[in-house]
XYZ file of C-alpha atoms in Angstrom:
747
model
C 115.994 99.777 119.407
C 114.872 96.147 119.308
C 114.409 94.615 115.873
C 111.550 92.538 117.246
C 109.534 95.733 117.606
C 110.102 96.585 113.956
C 109.309 93.038 112.893
C 106.077 93.133 114.876
C 104.449 95.651 112.539
C 101.867 93.708 110.466
C 102.973 93.003 106.901
C 99.753 91.472 105.656
C 98.177 94.768 104.599
C 97.529 94.681 100.889
C 98.990 91.233 100.265
C 96.406 90.443 97.599
C 95.639 93.861 96.181
C 97.723 93.538 93.009
C 95.497 90.831 91.544
C 92.159 92.528 92.229
C 89.627 93.899 89.805
C 89.062 97.665 89.838
C 85.820 97.308 91.813
C 87.362 95.073 94.450
C 90.381 97.372 94.652
C 88.064 100.207 95.683
C 86.682 98.004 98.460
C 90.219 97.113 99.504
C 91.361 100.725 99.599
C 88.363 101.558 101.771
C 89.305 98.772 104.178
C 92.953 99.846 104.079
C 91.915 103.406 104.935
C 89.923 102.154 107.911
C 92.876 100.110 109.126
C 95.202 103.104 108.722
C 92.804 105.247 110.781
C 92.666 102.549 113.456
C 96.465 102.359 113.511
C 96.645 106.153 113.843
C 94.298 106.040 116.839
C 96.366 103.234 118.358
C 99.580 105.166 117.793
C 98.099 108.139 119.563
C 97.643 106.061 122.742
C 101.171 104.656 122.809
C 104.196 106.168 124.517
C 107.029 106.929 122.102
C 109.106 109.019 124.509
C 111.921 106.450 124.465
C 112.773 107.634 120.935
C 113.069 111.311 121.858
C 111.747 114.147 119.738
C 112.095 113.338 116.024
C 109.496 114.063 113.313
C 105.722 113.967 113.005
C 105.757 112.858 109.371
C 108.411 111.630 106.926
C 108.278 110.936 103.212
C 110.095 107.886 101.830
C 111.600 108.761 98.448
C 111.848 105.158 97.308
C 109.837 102.049 96.538
C 109.728 98.316 97.186
C 111.327 96.543 100.104
C 113.419 99.443 101.400
C 110.379 101.727 101.508
C 108.517 99.059 103.487
C 111.535 98.672 105.763
C 111.652 102.395 106.588
C 107.886 102.545 107.107
C 107.994 99.752 109.697
C 110.580 101.541 111.839
C 108.753 104.867 111.448
C 105.536 103.258 112.690
C 107.434 101.722 115.593
C 108.567 105.245 116.524
C 105.078 106.750 116.117
C 105.961 108.703 112.955
C 103.425 109.059 110.143
C 104.663 108.103 106.686
C 104.163 109.229 103.102
C 104.894 106.894 100.214
C 105.599 108.029 96.675
C 104.853 105.820 93.707
C 104.832 105.694 89.935
C 101.873 104.704 87.793
C 103.235 101.151 87.750
C 103.418 100.970 91.566
C 99.950 102.249 92.421
C 99.033 98.957 94.140
C 102.451 98.172 95.607
C 102.900 97.052 99.192
C 104.776 100.170 100.305
C 101.837 102.269 99.123
C 99.436 100.202 101.233
C 101.624 100.289 104.343
C 102.095 104.068 104.375
C 99.645 106.513 105.946
C 99.550 108.558 102.740
C 100.661 107.998 99.139
C 101.396 110.366 96.261
C 101.777 109.549 92.566
C 104.943 111.233 91.262
C 104.837 110.205 87.603
C 104.916 107.505 84.929
C 106.731 104.185 85.330
C 110.200 105.151 83.986
C 112.393 106.155 86.930
C 113.514 109.375 85.255
C 109.888 110.535 85.272
C 108.987 109.392 88.787
C 111.464 108.225 91.429
C 114.205 110.486 90.031
C 111.838 113.391 89.351
C 112.957 115.926 91.969
C 110.316 118.625 91.188
C 107.469 116.121 91.526
C 108.876 114.741 94.779
C 109.308 118.246 96.210
C 105.654 118.932 95.374
C 104.630 115.735 97.174
C 106.586 116.884 100.232
C 104.891 120.281 100.196
C 101.405 118.881 99.622
C 101.674 116.344 102.473
C 103.556 118.509 104.947
C 106.332 115.961 105.440
C 109.082 117.331 107.674
C 111.826 114.939 106.580
C 112.731 112.577 103.740
C 114.315 109.139 103.977
C 115.830 108.206 100.607
C 116.410 104.471 101.153
C 119.145 103.325 98.778
C 119.529 103.851 95.042
C 117.507 106.504 93.191
C 118.166 109.873 94.909
C 119.871 108.506 98.024
C 123.296 109.796 96.949
C 122.182 112.818 94.953
C 123.626 116.004 96.491
C 121.397 118.162 94.254
C 118.334 116.601 95.876
C 119.731 117.239 99.359
C 120.393 120.870 98.455
C 116.841 121.248 97.148
C 115.490 119.906 100.455
C 117.714 122.250 102.430
C 116.362 125.202 100.451
C 112.763 124.426 101.435
C 113.590 123.613 105.049
C 112.994 119.855 104.864
C 115.379 117.503 106.689
C 117.235 114.887 104.673
C 117.635 111.677 106.684
C 121.196 111.145 105.594
C 124.484 113.041 105.397
C 124.921 116.694 104.467
C 125.172 117.619 100.804
C 128.841 118.544 101.330
C 129.744 115.149 102.808
C 127.683 113.359 100.179
C 129.269 115.298 97.322
C 132.734 114.575 98.713
C 132.322 110.865 99.391
C 129.599 109.988 96.889
C 131.906 110.899 94.028
C 134.261 107.945 93.688
C 137.049 110.086 92.238
C 136.939 112.760 94.934
C 136.562 110.156 97.686
C 139.901 108.554 96.709
C 141.651 111.877 97.153
C 139.957 112.491 100.493
C 140.732 108.959 101.682
C 144.400 109.509 100.927
C 144.342 112.812 102.840
C 142.695 110.977 105.767
C 145.567 108.451 105.799
C 143.288 105.630 104.702
C 144.880 102.836 102.645
C 143.998 103.309 98.943
C 144.307 101.281 95.717
C 146.637 102.523 92.971
C 144.652 104.241 90.231
C 143.815 107.404 88.324
C 142.202 110.012 90.575
C 140.490 112.020 87.866
C 137.770 111.900 85.214
C 138.382 109.675 82.195
C 137.848 111.881 79.131
C 137.254 109.302 76.420
C 138.126 105.774 75.327
C 141.631 106.769 74.184
C 142.273 108.329 77.577
C 140.974 105.143 79.197
C 143.453 103.089 77.171
C 146.301 105.399 78.107
C 145.487 105.200 81.836
C 145.006 101.438 81.753
C 148.333 100.849 80.057
C 150.072 103.111 82.568
C 148.526 101.401 85.636
C 148.992 97.928 84.168
C 146.371 95.258 83.564
C 144.037 94.130 84.970
C 142.103 97.344 85.642
C 138.577 98.160 86.760
C 136.415 100.778 85.047
C 133.685 102.009 87.360
C 131.035 104.680 87.589
C 132.163 107.727 89.526
C 128.666 108.555 90.752
C 127.274 105.193 91.721
C 127.586 101.781 93.240
C 125.712 98.480 93.443
C 127.855 96.912 90.710
C 126.280 99.029 87.971
C 128.653 100.753 85.574
C 131.567 98.475 86.498
C 133.741 96.396 84.164
C 137.049 94.551 84.567
C 139.460 94.740 81.629
C 142.476 92.498 81.075
C 143.601 94.031 77.769
C 143.068 96.958 75.382
C 140.083 95.380 73.609
C 138.255 94.798 76.873
C 138.891 98.426 77.869
C 137.268 99.618 74.635
C 134.217 97.408 75.088
C 133.973 97.914 78.859
C 134.230 101.703 78.537
C 131.161 101.824 76.295
C 129.050 99.528 78.461
C 130.104 101.090 81.771
C 129.186 104.591 80.535
C 125.781 103.349 79.310
C 124.949 101.620 82.606
C 126.231 104.558 84.646
C 124.063 107.065 82.797
C 120.994 104.807 83.015
C 121.430 104.165 86.743
C 122.760 107.457 88.075
C 122.277 110.084 85.358
C 126.078 110.555 85.314
C 128.418 108.725 82.919
C 131.770 109.768 84.384
C 134.157 106.866 84.938
C 137.294 106.268 86.965
C 139.937 103.589 86.507
C 141.924 101.779 89.181
C 144.124 98.736 89.571
C 142.121 95.547 89.913
C 143.352 93.491 92.867
C 143.242 89.863 91.835
C 141.631 87.346 94.206
C 140.427 89.901 96.796
C 137.770 89.759 99.470
C 135.164 92.521 99.588
C 134.647 93.547 103.213
C 132.892 96.661 104.461
C 132.524 98.608 107.691
C 129.203 100.102 108.758
C 129.513 103.464 110.498
C 126.967 105.699 112.171
C 127.749 109.342 113.014
C 125.776 112.072 114.712
C 126.002 115.856 114.303
C 127.912 116.266 117.566
C 131.209 114.684 116.496
C 130.456 111.111 117.611
C 131.098 108.203 115.238
C 130.767 104.454 115.812
C 131.989 101.607 113.651
C 130.060 98.343 113.699
C 131.317 94.808 112.949
C 132.246 94.128 109.349
C 130.172 92.551 106.589
C 131.676 90.168 104.027
C 130.303 90.729 100.510
C 132.640 88.592 98.403
C 130.026 86.315 96.797
C 129.359 88.458 93.730
C 128.526 88.216 90.082
C 129.122 91.078 87.668
C 130.345 93.025 90.724
C 126.892 92.804 92.285
C 126.587 91.232 95.709
C 124.685 87.956 95.904
C 125.280 86.653 99.433
C 126.654 88.572 102.422
C 127.533 87.564 105.936
C 128.455 89.277 109.189
C 130.977 89.059 110.634
C 133.661 87.816 108.212
C 135.577 84.566 108.668
C 138.670 86.329 107.296
C 138.916 89.206 109.751
C 140.538 88.979 113.184
C 139.982 91.458 116.003
C 143.159 93.407 115.221
C 142.189 93.929 111.565
C 138.583 94.710 112.502
C 139.769 97.471 114.823
C 142.178 98.910 112.232
C 139.528 98.937 109.488
C 136.971 100.463 111.837
C 139.311 103.198 112.984
C 140.204 104.145 109.403
C 136.492 104.260 108.523
C 135.892 106.582 111.483
C 138.820 108.841 110.467
C 137.361 109.162 106.988
C 133.884 109.985 108.306
C 135.201 112.622 110.679
C 137.370 114.176 107.958
C 134.242 115.094 105.962
C 132.075 115.822 109.040
C 129.820 112.909 108.140
C 126.532 112.363 109.988
C 124.079 109.451 109.490
C 124.622 105.831 108.507
C 127.274 105.093 105.910
C 129.441 102.240 104.714
C 133.155 102.256 103.983
C 134.063 99.439 101.615
C 137.487 97.792 101.453
C 139.254 95.185 99.365
C 141.219 92.794 101.567
C 143.952 90.477 100.333
C 144.948 87.068 101.708
C 147.373 88.679 104.199
C 144.596 90.946 105.541
C 146.047 94.057 103.922
C 143.066 96.279 103.215
C 142.492 99.092 100.723
C 139.758 101.710 100.529
C 137.325 100.988 97.741
C 134.530 103.521 98.154
C 132.106 104.996 100.648
C 128.376 104.596 100.229
C 126.722 107.636 101.771
C 123.416 105.906 102.424
C 121.810 102.920 104.066
C 123.299 99.798 102.535
C 121.174 97.038 100.993
C 122.705 94.446 103.317
C 122.207 96.423 106.544
C 119.840 93.792 108.085
C 122.681 91.379 108.889
C 124.458 94.114 110.861
C 121.213 94.756 112.712
C 120.974 91.046 113.464
C 124.407 90.795 115.120
C 124.278 94.153 116.959
C 120.562 94.411 117.830
C 120.700 97.977 116.519
C 117.946 99.387 114.286
C 119.962 101.440 111.791
C 116.929 103.199 110.326
C 115.969 104.324 113.815
C 119.492 105.642 114.375
C 119.364 107.546 111.071
C 116.093 109.205 112.054
C 117.412 110.106 115.514
C 120.625 111.583 114.072
C 118.676 113.582 111.485
C 116.615 115.004 114.360
C 119.898 116.228 115.912
C 120.010 113.644 118.689
C 123.324 112.404 120.055
C 124.290 108.757 119.636
C 123.524 106.911 122.858
C 125.711 103.785 122.382
C 129.471 104.036 122.897
C 132.085 102.128 120.912
C 132.647 99.858 123.905
C 128.953 98.901 123.825
C 129.217 97.363 120.353
C 129.425 93.569 120.614
C 129.019 90.741 118.101
C 125.954 88.609 118.780
C 126.116 85.402 116.741
C 126.280 85.227 112.947
C 123.993 86.434 110.170
C 123.722 85.707 106.441
C 121.801 87.522 103.706
C 120.736 86.021 100.381
C 119.535 88.463 97.745
C 116.568 86.800 96.083
C 116.175 88.157 92.557
C 113.748 87.575 89.721
C 116.418 86.402 87.327
C 117.649 83.329 85.499
C 120.557 82.065 87.644
C 122.121 80.290 84.683
C 122.165 83.251 82.296
C 122.047 86.036 84.918
C 119.192 87.665 83.023
C 116.239 89.379 84.756
C 112.763 87.898 84.635
C 109.477 89.768 84.645
C 105.972 88.596 85.366
C 103.275 88.320 88.029
C 103.781 86.307 91.205
C 101.088 83.649 90.931
C 102.213 81.996 94.178
C 104.310 83.624 96.875
C 105.006 82.279 100.373
C 107.880 83.672 102.412
C 109.771 81.450 104.851
C 109.173 82.044 108.551
C 110.844 81.207 111.824
C 110.482 77.549 112.809
C 112.357 77.822 116.102
C 110.655 80.824 117.653
C 114.001 82.616 117.785
C 113.426 85.277 115.106
C 116.076 83.437 113.086
C 114.494 84.246 109.706
C 113.926 87.762 108.378
C 112.392 88.641 105.002
C 112.735 92.234 103.841
C 110.491 92.414 100.782
C 108.096 94.809 99.131
C 105.894 92.398 97.246
C 102.946 90.103 97.838
C 101.264 87.277 95.986
C 99.884 88.872 92.827
C 102.576 91.562 92.617
C 104.208 92.216 89.264
C 107.956 92.247 88.699
C 108.306 95.095 86.223
C 110.785 95.847 83.478
C 111.267 99.323 84.926
C 112.855 98.511 88.274
C 115.466 96.409 90.003
C 114.404 92.720 89.962
C 115.008 92.129 93.681
C 112.255 90.090 95.290
C 113.537 89.916 98.840
C 116.511 90.181 101.151
C 116.340 86.854 102.964
C 118.363 86.899 106.196
C 119.018 84.236 108.797
C 120.722 84.348 112.173
C 122.335 81.766 114.388
C 124.459 81.535 117.484
C 127.215 80.185 115.213
C 128.010 80.458 111.522
C 127.050 76.814 110.935
C 123.666 77.412 112.532
C 123.073 80.527 110.419
C 123.925 78.516 107.275
C 121.566 75.677 108.206
C 118.805 78.185 108.888
C 119.430 79.719 105.466
C 119.209 76.322 103.740
C 115.904 75.619 105.463
C 114.542 79.065 104.595
C 115.515 78.805 100.914
C 113.953 75.337 100.652
C 110.625 76.625 101.984
C 110.565 79.881 99.958
C 107.770 79.441 97.384
C 107.936 81.713 94.322
C 105.917 80.988 91.188
C 105.276 83.209 88.171
C 108.836 84.413 87.566
C 112.212 82.765 87.251
C 114.305 83.285 90.393
C 117.852 82.728 91.611
C 117.122 80.489 94.598
C 118.824 77.526 92.833
C 122.117 79.456 92.846
C 121.709 80.746 96.403
C 120.921 77.261 97.705
C 123.885 75.728 95.929
C 126.328 78.370 97.211
C 125.335 78.107 100.879
C 125.678 74.301 100.600
C 129.101 74.461 98.932
C 132.035 73.089 100.930
C 134.179 76.096 100.043
C 131.578 78.526 101.314
C 131.212 76.426 104.425
C 134.962 76.656 105.034
C 134.850 80.462 104.791
C 137.839 80.416 102.421
C 136.536 82.231 99.369
C 137.040 85.455 97.415
C 135.173 87.644 94.937
C 136.132 85.063 92.285
C 134.089 82.320 93.944
C 131.302 82.084 91.354
C 133.675 82.359 88.383
C 135.973 79.683 89.799
C 133.333 77.234 90.986
C 131.083 77.597 87.927
C 133.528 78.423 85.083
C 131.029 77.463 82.372
C 128.115 79.012 84.197
C 125.780 77.770 86.894
C 123.639 74.863 85.699
C 121.589 74.083 88.783
C 122.021 71.290 91.287
C 123.335 68.032 89.836
C 121.975 65.222 92.014
C 124.619 63.157 93.788
C 123.817 59.597 94.906
C 122.474 60.758 98.260
C 120.326 63.646 97.012
C 119.064 61.505 94.103
C 117.976 58.718 96.452
C 116.260 61.223 98.749
C 114.497 62.890 95.842
C 113.345 59.566 94.365
C 112.120 58.347 97.755
C 110.085 61.468 98.402
C 108.733 61.352 94.840
C 107.588 57.790 95.572
C 105.889 58.953 98.765
C 104.124 61.782 96.946
C 103.008 59.420 94.171
C 101.548 56.979 96.721
C 99.637 59.735 98.526
C 98.245 61.037 95.234
C 97.253 57.525 94.124
C 95.376 56.981 97.380
C 93.575 60.275 96.931
C 92.622 59.434 93.344
C 91.397 55.975 94.323
C 89.421 57.274 97.286
C 87.394 59.641 95.166
C 86.870 57.272 92.262
C 83.363 56.452 90.946
C 81.133 55.085 93.714
C 83.823 55.328 96.427
C 84.120 57.505 99.487
C 86.998 55.640 101.116
C 88.093 58.581 103.193
C 84.683 58.563 104.868
C 83.918 54.817 105.011
C 86.407 52.840 107.076
C 85.154 49.515 105.675
C 86.554 50.447 102.260
C 90.020 51.317 103.559
C 91.184 47.711 103.341
C 90.473 47.660 99.618
C 92.670 50.664 98.873
C 96.025 50.103 97.168
C 98.823 49.621 99.670
C 101.916 48.769 97.604
C 103.561 50.478 94.657
C 106.509 49.410 92.553
C 107.565 52.315 90.367
C 110.479 53.751 88.427
C 111.229 57.401 89.132
C 112.758 59.467 86.333
C 114.585 62.623 87.387
C 115.294 65.333 84.837
C 118.990 65.361 83.955
C 119.611 61.809 85.229
C 119.948 59.065 82.597
C 118.795 56.046 84.604
C 115.424 55.764 86.310
C 115.451 54.924 90.010
C 113.425 51.863 91.145
C 111.360 52.671 94.235
C 109.089 50.433 96.303
C 106.490 51.979 98.584
C 104.372 50.040 101.104
C 101.578 51.516 103.216
C 101.802 50.279 106.814
C 98.923 52.011 108.574
C 98.727 55.128 110.710
C 101.785 56.815 112.162
C 102.084 58.393 115.605
C 101.078 61.765 114.133
C 97.847 60.375 112.683
C 99.151 60.458 109.100
C 99.428 57.403 106.844
C 102.765 55.678 107.447
C 104.798 54.259 104.576
C 107.923 52.153 104.241
C 110.096 53.125 101.269
C 112.882 51.122 99.612
C 115.293 52.941 97.295
C 118.698 51.742 96.033
C 121.563 53.647 97.586
C 119.965 54.179 100.979
C 118.506 52.077 103.757
C 114.758 51.532 103.716
C 112.935 53.877 106.046
C 109.516 54.563 107.483
C 107.812 57.930 107.193
C 104.509 59.542 108.013
C 105.415 62.928 106.530
C 102.557 65.413 106.484
C 101.566 66.594 103.011
C 98.120 68.037 102.365
C 97.690 67.009 98.746
C 98.760 69.589 96.163
C 100.091 71.912 98.888
C 103.447 73.484 97.971
C 105.691 71.981 100.672
C 106.450 68.483 101.924
C 109.142 67.835 104.528
C 110.574 64.485 105.553
C 113.144 63.609 108.185
C 115.250 60.638 107.130
C 116.629 58.023 109.518
C 119.998 59.800 109.605
C 118.252 62.870 111.039
C 118.554 64.909 107.844
C 115.491 67.023 107.111
C 114.641 67.471 103.436
C 111.957 69.799 102.085
C 110.559 69.512 98.560
C 108.392 72.069 96.819
C 105.547 70.648 94.768
C 105.196 72.992 91.785
C 103.058 71.525 88.992
C 101.349 68.371 87.774
C 102.797 66.778 84.636
C 101.209 64.125 82.358
C 103.335 61.320 83.859
C 104.420 62.866 87.115
C 105.026 66.285 88.589
C 107.527 69.121 88.837
C 109.291 69.713 92.138
C 111.981 71.974 93.550
C 114.749 70.139 95.407
C 117.743 71.882 96.989
C 116.668 75.019 95.124
C 116.608 73.479 91.627
C 113.516 72.494 89.648
C 113.222 68.884 88.448
C 110.608 67.258 86.231
C 109.736 63.897 87.786
C 108.248 61.042 85.757
C 106.592 58.040 87.419
C 106.425 54.789 85.427
C 105.006 51.437 86.446
C 107.057 48.346 85.411
C 105.223 47.999 82.077
C 105.713 51.680 81.185
C 109.350 51.451 82.186
C 109.913 48.452 79.928
C 108.388 50.266 76.946
C 110.002 53.683 77.617
C 113.247 52.718 75.876
C 111.340 52.587 72.588
C 110.083 56.167 72.916
C 112.074 58.599 70.721
C 113.352 61.821 72.267
C 112.248 64.926 70.400
C 115.145 67.151 69.408
C 114.980 70.885 70.077
C 114.727 73.215 67.092
C 117.972 75.025 66.250
C 118.114 78.772 66.877
C 121.705 79.311 65.710
C 120.485 81.329 62.702
C 118.938 84.038 64.843
C 119.566 86.351 67.759
C 116.614 86.498 70.144
C 116.181 88.984 72.950
C 116.888 87.071 76.184
C 114.422 89.257 78.097
C 112.083 92.225 77.687
C 114.000 95.487 77.493
C 115.089 98.341 75.269
C 117.667 98.252 72.491
C 120.712 100.348 73.375
C 122.606 99.668 70.150
C 122.708 97.425 67.092
C 126.297 96.825 66.027
C 125.795 95.019 62.702
C 123.961 95.628 59.442
C 122.595 93.466 56.645
C 125.393 91.788 54.709
C 127.997 91.939 57.482
C 130.097 88.816 57.966
C 130.585 88.215 61.690
C 132.762 85.771 63.561
C 131.597 83.625 66.475
C 131.440 85.701 69.659
C 131.052 89.046 67.879
C 128.984 91.622 69.797
C 125.921 92.284 67.627
C 123.569 94.243 69.919
C 123.119 95.556 73.453
C 119.848 95.277 75.380
C 119.137 97.192 78.581
C 116.718 95.899 81.168
C 116.314 96.784 84.843
C 119.257 99.219 84.629
C 121.688 96.549 83.376
C 123.215 96.460 79.898
C 123.477 92.996 78.320
C 125.727 92.454 75.302
C 124.384 89.896 72.813
C 126.927 87.931 70.790
C 126.769 85.732 67.737
C 126.865 82.040 68.647
C 128.459 81.175 65.292
C 130.105 82.792 62.283
C 127.580 83.988 59.742
C 126.278 86.585 57.299
C 123.622 88.964 58.620
C 120.417 88.370 56.649
C 118.148 90.877 58.376
C 118.065 93.283 61.292
C 114.610 93.591 62.854
C 115.203 96.360 65.414
C 116.994 99.659 65.913
C 118.388 101.567 68.880
C 115.609 102.828 71.141
C 113.120 100.061 70.316
C 111.370 98.169 73.105
C 111.492 94.407 72.682
C 109.826 91.417 74.293
C 111.522 88.308 75.606
C 112.455 85.890 72.781
C 111.679 88.530 70.158
C 113.705 88.093 66.952
C 116.360 90.811 66.684
C 118.832 89.645 64.040
C 118.681 86.826 61.503
C 121.608 85.085 59.772
C 121.851 83.438 56.379
C 122.219 79.681 56.294
C 125.871 78.721 56.644
C 127.617 79.358 53.315
C 131.047 78.739 51.859
C 132.413 82.213 52.631
C 131.388 81.823 56.273
C 133.184 78.503 56.503
C 136.266 80.263 55.182
C 135.970 82.841 57.998
C 135.950 79.980 60.504
C 138.963 78.312 58.909
C 140.985 81.552 58.952
C 140.301 81.882 62.673
């Protein structure tokens, strides 16, 4: 059951396939086939008896990182695997890792990963004996489970009866109450229409939460504080619910202000045995979607952990649950806890539970599905250290909008201590494309430590060394959160992001210490680049001729400009000679910190440079791009444009005018590629500032676009159902006129 065994499966297969030409792809596939055959021969010689009798072949009805995750455990257990894929995923990593792969349809999920007939055909054609659904897609679809039962194929998950009971958020509330599990006040029925939603909300009392009955993952969820927000939230929640789960039923419940979101992982077999594992804290959220999780929780004591676990077990036994599942609770400041929902599948954040229990949950799911009894007892479950998960997404962390594109550079962080303290669950490689059709998750980055502080420090180091180019990503937000004093204290709630960034996240704002460190390292990088440029100047080969070394520049006096900082930082750099590690050694003087010596290793133009300052603090910069007067770096997760001026340039820079950005207040542009769900205005309409004018759907999320000022609609360029590109013009306003000014004044 060791995670090290799962982690040992090679992940390099197919890492460059997505950027190949058709001819080279054929060569790659041939090589991949040979490797797969070699792996099959190797598997045949290994002893897998420790896992008991399970299955010869399983099909993974999913894509991306979770498909790769299941494949690795299956290979560890000697089980052959079948991947399914859409047209868009033909070269994806999960396809390359599997022993076989079957195309199940076009890119849209409704035609491929949700296409039950096509998936059933793939099962029949490949002879797969069982199906692992991962999470999302068909993982909580009782109709799919029934279809598998009818053809004699094992579903690696709960029975259709248990799934139907607990997967439906309305029914699960009723069952939880019958099981004597603490529940939140709410309406345990289907909301008929918007008027019914208003009636229920007014009866329960604001604030309320509207949420999809059939789903999870934050999709189809909206909080409403008044009647108007119920009307708007009802429409959006139904749209997201239908797009994500094919079911637009909603339920409404009381919203508990300032809660913590804490969940219990359970695993049950088909012989009446159920275990609960240590809790996971999932309170760092935005739009009800989890961003950072940790296990265990700083808020839960042993008494509460036991009570929550026992209630989760009672619920599972009530519905004769078997397989892995998660019972989610809201917990208030006094540790009162209330049932939220049960996810009848493997949870996205399961790796941090695996870290602190040394239990492979995918392995346990496969064993249970094969009718094996659970071997561990409740008394065997211990907490081993602390683990944190950061969900790395292709999205703008300031606007919370998804980003698409091809990964031109991609380097995952690795263990630096030899303690398996870093784990990357991803399904992409350098050259992969982040598509409009699927969830924008890049990776689940997890770190472990003997203590919480150690796990946090490992996460900081991993985020700093995670290189992603080609798409916008949310590492700036993740890095800032794990460095925040409030997160470090463990005293936070689901309102953390809203409270700490009330006007939105804007990236890291350098403080005196981080600014001095950034300027110093920029000075070091500039000196190293200058030496390189001088060495390979006309007629020189200084790197090869020692007699020319003495003529190379050895001192630099520069002014470092950091994007977002008004004043340039004066930096002096002096080359001393060779350091103990054989690298050039420099002495650097920067205001705000003591001068220091460094011989930091940086192969020129390589993406990472790390320096340890005299106070022992290790700082890693990412070198991203060259700029006309400097370079672009990533520091503490946030990108900064760095300018380097000599004294003469610095003296003249104050005379250089700053170009103003063109105004876009007269137009509504699509913030990302997607499809138009609705257009809520027409030509001639007079709208107030903040009016909802259109809704765009991308990657299963609905995004409401609002007018940034009062105005008269001049033209509407799109209609519902249209596909649009990022920054495409959707709606245009007239220039501000007298009647619009009057609208403003009346407000």
